[in-house]
Steps between C-alpha positions, in 0.01 A plus 500: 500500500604827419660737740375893459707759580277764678576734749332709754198778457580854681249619722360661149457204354710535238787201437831577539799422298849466532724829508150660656535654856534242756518228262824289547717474207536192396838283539715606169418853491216649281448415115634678225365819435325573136810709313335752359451554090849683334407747258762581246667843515428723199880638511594134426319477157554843404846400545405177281291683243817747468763221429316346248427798337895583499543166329209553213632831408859422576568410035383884452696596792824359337430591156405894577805527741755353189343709263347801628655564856853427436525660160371803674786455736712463261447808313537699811804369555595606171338866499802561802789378229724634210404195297587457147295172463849297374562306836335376809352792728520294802868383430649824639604655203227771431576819655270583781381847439232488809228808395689647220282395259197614695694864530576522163127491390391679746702776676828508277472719217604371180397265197374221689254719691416667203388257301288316819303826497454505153377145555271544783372809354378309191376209689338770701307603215418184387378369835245814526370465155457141390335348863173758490460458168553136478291467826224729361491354177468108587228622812317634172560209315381289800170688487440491177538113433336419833143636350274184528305669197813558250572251182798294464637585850751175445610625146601828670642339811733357300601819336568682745663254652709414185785750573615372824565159375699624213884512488619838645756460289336471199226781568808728571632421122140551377443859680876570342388458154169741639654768605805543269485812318339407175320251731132390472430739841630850340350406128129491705647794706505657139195430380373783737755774454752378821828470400620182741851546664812250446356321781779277675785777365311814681648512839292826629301500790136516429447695744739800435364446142139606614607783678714607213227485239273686788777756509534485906872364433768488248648183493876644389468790765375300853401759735825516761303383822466154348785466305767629772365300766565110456433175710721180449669650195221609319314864460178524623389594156610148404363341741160725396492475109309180522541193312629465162335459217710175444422386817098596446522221235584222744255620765237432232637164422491428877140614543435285201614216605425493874140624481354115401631323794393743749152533331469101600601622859207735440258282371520185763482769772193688340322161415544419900292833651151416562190589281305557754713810593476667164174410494411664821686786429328530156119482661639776738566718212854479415607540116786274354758774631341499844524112499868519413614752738321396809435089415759401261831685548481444935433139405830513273727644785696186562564420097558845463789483732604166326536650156630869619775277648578221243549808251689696738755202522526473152532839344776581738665117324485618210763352272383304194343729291784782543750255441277403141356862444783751546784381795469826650491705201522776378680696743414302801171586493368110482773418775314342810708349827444120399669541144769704671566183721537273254697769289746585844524096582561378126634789249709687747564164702460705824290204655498700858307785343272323328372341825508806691251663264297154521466543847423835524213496276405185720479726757309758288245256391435383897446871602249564219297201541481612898418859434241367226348268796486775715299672301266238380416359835150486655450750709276479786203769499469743691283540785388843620492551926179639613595814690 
């Protein structure tokens, strides 16, 4: 027969059991306790989650260091040397100049820092021209081909788009047989009375040109407060006479070119805003110029960033269509800081100059894109305190 274990009722009632008050423990000590349920720390598989990600993008890691990082290093490296480019620059035998090269663009007069004005003046030029209008014109482009009612929308897609895919090298031998003198542009240019200028052998500023014709200022006589006073080598009326008209010519190819792509940027971002907002803003009364400014354009703020930057980047690199069109002809005029790398680093084998300049228009292009975010950010609105 079975023996139960029982024990004693308090004066309650209520049984007792061992490790209760006045309950004997028994002989062997009490039981195991339940351990209670580990949960897993969250540092722990962050720390996990982090190592495996280290090891998934560890390839790109390796490849962008070899060929991006140390390159870079490289270079700088290179920008501190008197460096022919005939023997090893890490082998001791370059001369190390330290910031000469740097001084002798910047601060030192002479050739060098001359000709890097010229340069940056040009590019200047260029930058401030060919981004609006290539911006403008492939927003317009965007609209146009982005009209749900308009015929053959792909057929024109494609045209516009044509250009960018194109050879730059091949469109820059094409607007060369365009705008030679006897050229298709000034026969059509004659057709209404205009005589067309010897386009990519006319190194005047287009400027100065204007004003001349306008009779505020002769081009042969500069008025002494801007052609006594100079920065970086050059007068300020040099720096003010404006592009030239050689230089006009590759600002058009640019635009030409450039415009498709960005209209696709365009187009994919315009084809991603709502209806319902330009409907809504259409039953409140808003035309098709209301609905841009206050619907569209807002809605375009991020892509308008993208594009203002991708073009910044690359009219300040420009290199391939000087090098085709004119190679910084005539006088200079066409002459922009990434041509006068490569023409520093491999015609006047002064390899330490050529990166200097490289890296100093790295630095130009960094500040630009920052001042351009500033000034496209979102900014908060304003709220009024109640007095």
């Amino acid at each position: 027969m079975p023996v139960r274990d029982t024990t004693r009722t308090a004066a309650g009632g209520a049984p007792q059991t061992a490790g209760s008050p006045g309950v004997p423990t028994p002989p062997g000590g009490p039981g195991p306790a339940a351990a209670p349920h580990a949960r897993p720390s969250p540092r722990a598989g962050r720390r996990g989650e982090g190592a495996w990600g280290w090891l998934f993008v560890s390839p790109m890691v390796l490849v962008l260091g070899l060929f991006l990082v140390l390159p870079i290093l490289m270079a700088l490296w290179v920008s501190l040397l008197h460096w022919d480019g005939q023997s090893n620059p890490f082998s001791g035998r370059a001369d190390f100049v330290g910031l000469d090269n740097y001084r002798a663009l910047l601060t030192q007069d002479g050739l060098d820092r001359a000709l890097f004005a010229t340069s940056l003046r040009n590019n200047l030029y260029y930058v401030l021209l060919t981004v609006p209008l290539q911006t403008v014109l492939a927003l317009s482009l965007a609209l146009i081909v982005n009209q749900r009612l308009l015929r053959g929308r792909g057929a024109l897609r494609t045209t516009f788009f044509f250009p960018s895919v194109t050879s730059s090298i091949a469109v820059a031998t094409v607007f060369l047989f365009l705008f030679q003198g006897s050229g298709a542009v000034n026969t059509v240019l004659s057709w209404i009375g205009v005589k067309g200028p010897n386009w990519f052998n006319d190194p005047r500023g287009v400027l100065s040109l204007l004003l001349d014709g306008l009779g505020v200022v002769d081009t042969d006589r500069p008025p002494g407060a801007l052609a006594d006073r100079s920065f970086m080598g050059l007068s300020w009326f040099e720096w003010l006479s404006g592009p030239s008209v050689a230089m006009c010519t590759i600002i058009l190819l640019a635009v030409w070119t450039t415009s498709g792509t960005f209209m696709l940027i365009f187009l994919a971002a315009l084809q991603d805003i709502p209806r319902e907002l330009e409907e809504s803003a259409a039953i409140e009364g808003a035309g098709r110029f209301g609905i841009l400014r206050h619907v569209t354009l807002p809605s375009l703020r991020p892509v308008l960033f993208l594009v203002l930057t991708l073009g910044l980047i690359g009219t300040w690199q420009v290199f391939d269509q000087v090098y085709v069109m004119s190679q910084g002809a005539p006088g200079n005029t066409t002459l922009t800081p990434a041509y006068l790398s490569y023409s520093s680093a491999f015609g006047d084998a002064d390899f330490g100059q050529g990166a200097a300049i490289a890296f100093i228009l790295l630095a130009l292009i960094l500040a630009m894109t920052a001042l351009q975010r500033l000034v496209l950010r979102e900014r908060a609105p304003r709220t009024r305190r109640n007095r």
